[in-house]
PDB file of C-alpha atoms in Angstrom:
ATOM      1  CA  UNK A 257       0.000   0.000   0.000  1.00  0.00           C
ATOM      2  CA  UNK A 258       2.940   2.239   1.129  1.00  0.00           C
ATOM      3  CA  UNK A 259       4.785   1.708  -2.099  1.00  0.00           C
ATOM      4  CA  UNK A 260       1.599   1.679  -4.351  1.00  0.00           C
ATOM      5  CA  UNK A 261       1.036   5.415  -2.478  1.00  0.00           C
ATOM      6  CA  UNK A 262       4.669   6.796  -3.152  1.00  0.00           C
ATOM      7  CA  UNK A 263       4.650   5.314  -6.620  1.00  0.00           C
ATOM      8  CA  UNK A 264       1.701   7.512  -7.368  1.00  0.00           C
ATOM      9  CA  UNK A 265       2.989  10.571  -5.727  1.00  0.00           C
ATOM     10  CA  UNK A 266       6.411  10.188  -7.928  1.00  0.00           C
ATOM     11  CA  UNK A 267       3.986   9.968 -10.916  1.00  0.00           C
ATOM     12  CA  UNK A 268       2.049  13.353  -9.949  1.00  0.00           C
ATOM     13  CA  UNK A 269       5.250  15.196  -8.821  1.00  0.00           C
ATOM     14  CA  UNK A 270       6.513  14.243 -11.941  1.00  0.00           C
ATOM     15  CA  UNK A 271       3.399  15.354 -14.290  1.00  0.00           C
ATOM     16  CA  UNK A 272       3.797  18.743 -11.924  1.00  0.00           C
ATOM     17  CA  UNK A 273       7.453  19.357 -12.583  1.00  0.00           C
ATOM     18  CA  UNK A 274       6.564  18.570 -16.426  1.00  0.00           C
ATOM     19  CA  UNK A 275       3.631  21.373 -16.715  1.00  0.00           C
ATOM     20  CA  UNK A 276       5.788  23.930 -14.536  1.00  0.00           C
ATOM     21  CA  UNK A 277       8.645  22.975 -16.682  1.00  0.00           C
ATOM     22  CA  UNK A 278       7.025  23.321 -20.155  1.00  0.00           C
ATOM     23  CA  UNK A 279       5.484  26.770 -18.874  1.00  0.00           C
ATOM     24  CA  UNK A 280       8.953  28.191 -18.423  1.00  0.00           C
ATOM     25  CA  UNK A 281      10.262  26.891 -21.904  1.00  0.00           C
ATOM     26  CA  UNK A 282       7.179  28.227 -23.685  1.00  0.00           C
ATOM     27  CA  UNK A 283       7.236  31.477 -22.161  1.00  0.00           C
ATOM     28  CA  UNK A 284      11.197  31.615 -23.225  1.00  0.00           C
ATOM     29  CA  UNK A 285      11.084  30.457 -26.590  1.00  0.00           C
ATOM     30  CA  UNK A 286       7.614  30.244 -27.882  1.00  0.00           C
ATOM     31  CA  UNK A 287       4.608  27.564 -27.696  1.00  0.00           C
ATOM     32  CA  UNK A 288       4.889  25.842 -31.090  1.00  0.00           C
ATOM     33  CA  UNK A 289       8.999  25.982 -31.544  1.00  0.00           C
ATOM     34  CA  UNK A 290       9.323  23.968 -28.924  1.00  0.00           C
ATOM     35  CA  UNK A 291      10.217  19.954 -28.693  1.00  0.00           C
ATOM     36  CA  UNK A 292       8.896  17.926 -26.185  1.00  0.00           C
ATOM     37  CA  UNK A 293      12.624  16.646 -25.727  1.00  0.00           C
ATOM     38  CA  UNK A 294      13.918  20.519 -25.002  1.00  0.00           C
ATOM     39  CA  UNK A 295      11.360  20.218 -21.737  1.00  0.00           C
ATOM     40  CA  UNK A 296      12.430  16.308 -20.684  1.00  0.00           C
ATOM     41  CA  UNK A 297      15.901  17.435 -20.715  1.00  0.00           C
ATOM     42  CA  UNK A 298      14.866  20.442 -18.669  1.00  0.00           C
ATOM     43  CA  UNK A 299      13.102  18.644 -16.434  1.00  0.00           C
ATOM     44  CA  UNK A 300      15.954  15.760 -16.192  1.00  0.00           C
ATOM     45  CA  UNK A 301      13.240  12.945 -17.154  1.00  0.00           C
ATOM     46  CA  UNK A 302      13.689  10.886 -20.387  1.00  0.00           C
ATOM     47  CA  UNK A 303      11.898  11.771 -23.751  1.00  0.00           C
ATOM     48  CA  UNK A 304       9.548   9.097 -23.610  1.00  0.00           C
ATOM     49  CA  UNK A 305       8.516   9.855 -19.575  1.00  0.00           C
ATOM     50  CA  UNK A 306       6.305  12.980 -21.296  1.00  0.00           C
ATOM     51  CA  UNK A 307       4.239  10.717 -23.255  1.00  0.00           C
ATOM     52  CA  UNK A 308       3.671   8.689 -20.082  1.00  0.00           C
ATOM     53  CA  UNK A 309       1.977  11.822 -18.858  1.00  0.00           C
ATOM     54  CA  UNK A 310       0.159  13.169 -21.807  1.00  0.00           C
ATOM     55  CA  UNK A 311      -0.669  10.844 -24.742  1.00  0.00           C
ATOM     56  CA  UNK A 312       0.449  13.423 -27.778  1.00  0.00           C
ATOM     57  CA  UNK A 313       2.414  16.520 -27.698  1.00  0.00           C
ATOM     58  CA  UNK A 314      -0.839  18.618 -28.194  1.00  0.00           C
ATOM     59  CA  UNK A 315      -2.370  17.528 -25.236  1.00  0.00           C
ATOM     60  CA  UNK A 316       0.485  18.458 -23.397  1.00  0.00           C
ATOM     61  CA  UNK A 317       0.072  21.492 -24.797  1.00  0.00           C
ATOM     62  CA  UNK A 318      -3.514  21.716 -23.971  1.00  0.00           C
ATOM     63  CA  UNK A 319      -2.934  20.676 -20.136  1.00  0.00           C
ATOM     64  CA  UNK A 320      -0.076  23.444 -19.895  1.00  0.00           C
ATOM     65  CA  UNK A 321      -2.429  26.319 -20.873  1.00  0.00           C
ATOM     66  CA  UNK A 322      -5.211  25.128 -19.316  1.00  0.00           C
ATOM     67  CA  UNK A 323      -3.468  24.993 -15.654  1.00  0.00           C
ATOM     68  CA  UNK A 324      -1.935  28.543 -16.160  1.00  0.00           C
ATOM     69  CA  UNK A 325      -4.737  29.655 -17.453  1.00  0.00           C
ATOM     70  CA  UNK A 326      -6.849  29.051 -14.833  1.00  0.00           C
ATOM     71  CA  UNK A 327      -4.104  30.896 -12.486  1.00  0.00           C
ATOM     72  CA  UNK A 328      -4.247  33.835 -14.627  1.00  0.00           C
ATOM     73  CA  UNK A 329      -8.278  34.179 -14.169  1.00  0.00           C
ATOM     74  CA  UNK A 330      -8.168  33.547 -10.858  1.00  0.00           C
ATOM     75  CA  UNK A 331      -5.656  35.951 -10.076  1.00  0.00           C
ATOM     76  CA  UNK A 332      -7.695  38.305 -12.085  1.00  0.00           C
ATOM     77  CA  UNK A 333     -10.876  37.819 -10.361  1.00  0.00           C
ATOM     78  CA  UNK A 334      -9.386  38.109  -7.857  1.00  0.00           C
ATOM     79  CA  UNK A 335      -7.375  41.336  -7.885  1.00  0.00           C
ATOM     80  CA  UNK A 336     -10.868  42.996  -9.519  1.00  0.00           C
ATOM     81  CA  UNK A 337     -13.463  41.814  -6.987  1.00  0.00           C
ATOM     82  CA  UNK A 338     -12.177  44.738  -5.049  1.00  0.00           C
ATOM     83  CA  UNK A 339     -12.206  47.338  -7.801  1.00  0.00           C
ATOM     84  CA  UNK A 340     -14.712  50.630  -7.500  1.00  0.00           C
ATOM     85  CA  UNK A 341     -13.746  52.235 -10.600  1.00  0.00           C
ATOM     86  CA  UNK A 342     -13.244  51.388 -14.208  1.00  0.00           C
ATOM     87  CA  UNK A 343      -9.271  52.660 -13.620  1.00  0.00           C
ATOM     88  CA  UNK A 344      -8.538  50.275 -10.911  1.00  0.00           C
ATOM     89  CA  UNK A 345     -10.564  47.856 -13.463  1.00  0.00           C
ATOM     90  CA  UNK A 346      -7.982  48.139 -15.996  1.00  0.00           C
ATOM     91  CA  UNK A 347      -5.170  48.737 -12.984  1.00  0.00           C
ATOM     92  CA  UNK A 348      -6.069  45.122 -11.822  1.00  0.00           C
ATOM     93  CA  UNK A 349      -6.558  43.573 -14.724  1.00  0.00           C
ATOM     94  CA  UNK A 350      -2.463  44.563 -15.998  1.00  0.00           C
ATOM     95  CA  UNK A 351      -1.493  43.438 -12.940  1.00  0.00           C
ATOM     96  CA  UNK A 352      -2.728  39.893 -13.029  1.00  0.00           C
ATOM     97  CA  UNK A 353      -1.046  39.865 -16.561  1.00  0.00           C
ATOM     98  CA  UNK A 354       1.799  41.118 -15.284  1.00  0.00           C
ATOM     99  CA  UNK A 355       2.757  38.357 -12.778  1.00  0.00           C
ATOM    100  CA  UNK A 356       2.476  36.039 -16.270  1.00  0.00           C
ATOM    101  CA  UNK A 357       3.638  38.442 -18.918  1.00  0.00           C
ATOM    102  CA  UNK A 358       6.141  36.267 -20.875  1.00  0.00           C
ATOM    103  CA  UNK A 359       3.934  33.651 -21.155  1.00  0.00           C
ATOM    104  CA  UNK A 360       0.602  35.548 -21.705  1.00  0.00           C
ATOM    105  CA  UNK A 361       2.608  37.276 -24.856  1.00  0.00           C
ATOM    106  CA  UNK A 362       3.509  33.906 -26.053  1.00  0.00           C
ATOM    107  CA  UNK A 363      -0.620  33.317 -25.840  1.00  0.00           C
ATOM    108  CA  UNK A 364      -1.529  35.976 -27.050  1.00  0.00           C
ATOM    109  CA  UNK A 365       0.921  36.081 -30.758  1.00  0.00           C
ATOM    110  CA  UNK A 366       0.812  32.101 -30.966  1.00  0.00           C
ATOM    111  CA  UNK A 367      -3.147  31.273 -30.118  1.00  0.00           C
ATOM    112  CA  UNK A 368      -4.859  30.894 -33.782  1.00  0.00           C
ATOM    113  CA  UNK A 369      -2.030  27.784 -33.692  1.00  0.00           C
ATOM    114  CA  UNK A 370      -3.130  26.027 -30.306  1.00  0.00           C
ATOM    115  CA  UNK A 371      -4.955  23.189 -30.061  1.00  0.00           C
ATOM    116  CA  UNK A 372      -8.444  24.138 -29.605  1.00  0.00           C
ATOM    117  CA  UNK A 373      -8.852  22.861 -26.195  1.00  0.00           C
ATOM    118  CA  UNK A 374      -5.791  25.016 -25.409  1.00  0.00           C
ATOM    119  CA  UNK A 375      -7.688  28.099 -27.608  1.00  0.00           C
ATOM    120  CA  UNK A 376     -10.768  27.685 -25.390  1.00  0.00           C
ATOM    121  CA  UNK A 377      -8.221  28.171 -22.019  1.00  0.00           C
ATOM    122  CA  UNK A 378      -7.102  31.782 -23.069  1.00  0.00           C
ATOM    123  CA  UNK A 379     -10.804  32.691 -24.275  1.00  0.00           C
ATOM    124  CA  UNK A 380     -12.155  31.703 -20.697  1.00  0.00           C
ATOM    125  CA  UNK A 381      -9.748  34.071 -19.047  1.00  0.00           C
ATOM    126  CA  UNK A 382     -11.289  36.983 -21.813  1.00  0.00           C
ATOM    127  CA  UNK A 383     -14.142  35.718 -20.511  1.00  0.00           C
ATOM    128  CA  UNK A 384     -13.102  36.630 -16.516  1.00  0.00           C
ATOM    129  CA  UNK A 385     -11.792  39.580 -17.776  1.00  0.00           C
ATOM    130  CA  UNK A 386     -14.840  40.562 -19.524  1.00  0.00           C
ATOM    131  CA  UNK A 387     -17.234  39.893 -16.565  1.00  0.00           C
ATOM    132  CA  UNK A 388     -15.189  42.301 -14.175  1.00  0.00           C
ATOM    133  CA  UNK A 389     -14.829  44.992 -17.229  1.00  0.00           C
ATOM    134  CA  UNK A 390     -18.619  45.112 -17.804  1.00  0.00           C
ATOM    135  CA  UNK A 391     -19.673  45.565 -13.892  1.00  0.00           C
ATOM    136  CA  UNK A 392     -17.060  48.599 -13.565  1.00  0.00           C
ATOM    137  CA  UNK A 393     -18.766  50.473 -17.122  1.00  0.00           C
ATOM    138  CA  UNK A 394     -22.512  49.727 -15.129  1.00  0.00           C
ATOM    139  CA  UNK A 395     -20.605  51.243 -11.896  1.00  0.00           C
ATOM    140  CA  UNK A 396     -19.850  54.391 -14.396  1.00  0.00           C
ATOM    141  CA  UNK A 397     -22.598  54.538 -16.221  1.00  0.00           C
ATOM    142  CA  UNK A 398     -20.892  54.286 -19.376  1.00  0.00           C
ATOM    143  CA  UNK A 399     -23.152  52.852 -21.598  1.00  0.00           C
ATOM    144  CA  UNK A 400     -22.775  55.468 -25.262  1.00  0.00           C
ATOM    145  CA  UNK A 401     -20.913  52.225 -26.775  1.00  0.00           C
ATOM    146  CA  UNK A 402     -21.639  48.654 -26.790  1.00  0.00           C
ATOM    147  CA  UNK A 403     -19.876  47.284 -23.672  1.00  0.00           C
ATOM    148  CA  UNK A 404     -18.307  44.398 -25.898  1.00  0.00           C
ATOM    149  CA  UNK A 405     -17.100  46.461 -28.450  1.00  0.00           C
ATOM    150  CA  UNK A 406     -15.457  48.773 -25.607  1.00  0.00           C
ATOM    151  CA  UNK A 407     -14.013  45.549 -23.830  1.00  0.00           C
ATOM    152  CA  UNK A 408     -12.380  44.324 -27.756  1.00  0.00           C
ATOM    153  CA  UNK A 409     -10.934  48.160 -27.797  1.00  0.00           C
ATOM    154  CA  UNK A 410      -9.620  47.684 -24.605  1.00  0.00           C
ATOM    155  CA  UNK A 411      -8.465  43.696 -25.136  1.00  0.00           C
ATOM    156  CA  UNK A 412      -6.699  44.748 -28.830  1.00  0.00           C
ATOM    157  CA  UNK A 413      -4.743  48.026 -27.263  1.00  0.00           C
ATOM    158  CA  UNK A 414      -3.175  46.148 -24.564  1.00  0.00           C
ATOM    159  CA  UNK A 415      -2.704  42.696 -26.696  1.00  0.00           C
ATOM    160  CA  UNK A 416      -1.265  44.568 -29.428  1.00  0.00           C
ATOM    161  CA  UNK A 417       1.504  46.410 -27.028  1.00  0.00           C
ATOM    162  CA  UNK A 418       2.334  42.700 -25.613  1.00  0.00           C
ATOM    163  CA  UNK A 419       2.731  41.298 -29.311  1.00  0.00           C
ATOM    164  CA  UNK A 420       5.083  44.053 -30.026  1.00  0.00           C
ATOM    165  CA  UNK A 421       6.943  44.127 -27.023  1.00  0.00           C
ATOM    166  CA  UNK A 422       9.976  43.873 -28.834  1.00  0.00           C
ATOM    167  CA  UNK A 423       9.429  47.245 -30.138  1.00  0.00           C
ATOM    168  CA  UNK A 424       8.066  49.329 -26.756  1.00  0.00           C
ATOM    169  CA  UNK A 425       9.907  47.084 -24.250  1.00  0.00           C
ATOM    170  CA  UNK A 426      13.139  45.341 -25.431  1.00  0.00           C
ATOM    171  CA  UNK A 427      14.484  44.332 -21.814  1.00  0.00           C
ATOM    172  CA  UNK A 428      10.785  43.260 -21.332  1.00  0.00           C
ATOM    173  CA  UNK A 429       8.177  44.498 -19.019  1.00  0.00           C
ATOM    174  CA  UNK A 430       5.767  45.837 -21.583  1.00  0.00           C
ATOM    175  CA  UNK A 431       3.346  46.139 -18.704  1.00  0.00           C
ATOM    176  CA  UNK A 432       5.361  47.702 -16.065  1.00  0.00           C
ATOM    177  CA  UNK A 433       6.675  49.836 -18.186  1.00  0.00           C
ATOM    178  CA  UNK A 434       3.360  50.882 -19.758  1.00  0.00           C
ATOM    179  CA  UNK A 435       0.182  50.262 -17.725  1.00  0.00           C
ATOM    180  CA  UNK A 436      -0.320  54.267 -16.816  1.00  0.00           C
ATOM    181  CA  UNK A 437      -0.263  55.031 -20.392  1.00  0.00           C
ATOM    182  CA  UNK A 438      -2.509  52.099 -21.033  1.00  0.00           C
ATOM    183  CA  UNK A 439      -4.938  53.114 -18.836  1.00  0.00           C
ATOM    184  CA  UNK A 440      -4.904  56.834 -19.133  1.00  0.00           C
ATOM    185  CA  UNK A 441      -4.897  56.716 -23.000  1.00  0.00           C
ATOM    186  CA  UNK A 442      -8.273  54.066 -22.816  1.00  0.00           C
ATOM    187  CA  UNK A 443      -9.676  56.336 -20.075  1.00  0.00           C
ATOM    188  CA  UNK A 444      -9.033  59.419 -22.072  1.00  0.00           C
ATOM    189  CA  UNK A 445     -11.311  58.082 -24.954  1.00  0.00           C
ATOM    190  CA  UNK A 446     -14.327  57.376 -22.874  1.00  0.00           C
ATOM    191  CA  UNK A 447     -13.712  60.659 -21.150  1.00  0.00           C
ATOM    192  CA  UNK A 448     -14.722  61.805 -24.835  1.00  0.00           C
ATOM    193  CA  UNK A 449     -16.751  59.980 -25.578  1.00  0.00           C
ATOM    194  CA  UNK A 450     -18.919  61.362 -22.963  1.00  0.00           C
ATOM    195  CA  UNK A 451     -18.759  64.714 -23.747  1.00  0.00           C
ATOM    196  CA  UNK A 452     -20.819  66.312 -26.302  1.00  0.00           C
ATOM    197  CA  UNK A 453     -19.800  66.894 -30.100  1.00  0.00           C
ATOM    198  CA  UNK A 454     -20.911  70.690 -29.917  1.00  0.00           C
ATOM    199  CA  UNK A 455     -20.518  72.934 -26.828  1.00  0.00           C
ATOM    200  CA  UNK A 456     -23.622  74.817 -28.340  1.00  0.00           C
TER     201      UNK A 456
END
């Protein structure tokens, strides 16, 4: 019984170190340029060990995303349930990012080429996002646009800074670097938008 019990942990300890392994290759070098043998070697476990774990390399994949994730959205929901204001909204929201950046970017440029199990992951944490993004526009009363077509405004500005981070961020950071100007710049459109055309 002892033996069966330890056997099984090594086996889960194992799948862990795989998963935590594979997230810190993918968010280095990319999703989809990297071999399953680049994360055994990492992980000091032999090639064929992985495919104990996960029958193919795409539900590997799938199992990697899906565990981080579900980190990410919790994190988020969990730095927004707090949130009075549409700016500490979008304040929270860069900050659960932030604690995954490297491998959110890697999500965010590589997901049309995920398995779709894995696409479905990094839709569910839109989805989080989405939920806490619509209650702060009610809060404000902002309701001159679509809320969905605000939250895809909002979703593209901040994805397309990440999928260029090469360009605003070269050491990296594109988030601490620019979440005021994020936020300000997103904030300053509404602010707008709320005004009227014609002062007469």
């Amino acid at each position: 019984m002892n033996t069966k019990t330890t056997r099984q942990q090594k086996k889960e300890n194992t799948k862990a170190a795989l998963i935590k392994t594979a997230y810190e290759i993918f968010s280095e070098k990319g999703i989809q340029s990297t071999r399953m043998s680049d994360i055994a070697a990492a992980a000091n476990v032999s090639h064929g060990t992985v495919f104990l774990h996960f029958n193919t390399q795409e539900a590997f994949i799938a199992e990697v995303v899906q565990y981080y994730c579900n980190q990410i959205a919790m994190r988020t929901h969990e730095l927004s349930d707090s949130c009075s204001t549409l700016k500490e909204m979008l304040s929270a929201h860069l900050d659960g990012i932030a604690e995954y950046e490297p491998f959110y970017t890697r999500l965010v440029i590589e997901n049309r080429m995920l398995p779709p199990e894995a696409r479905d992951a990094f839709i569910t944490v839109q989805s989080a996002i989405s939920f806490h993004f619509s209650k702060a526009l009610e809060k404000e009363g902002i309701s001159s646009i679509p809320a969905g077509i605000l939250f895809n405004m909002w979703m593209g500005l901040v994805h397309y800074y990440l999928s260029n981070g090469d360009l605003f961020a070269p050491e990296g950071n594109v988030i601490r670097r620019y979440k005021d100007t994020l936020t300000d710049a997103f904030l300053s459109l509404l602010e707008k938008e709320k005004k009227p055309l014609h002062d007469w």
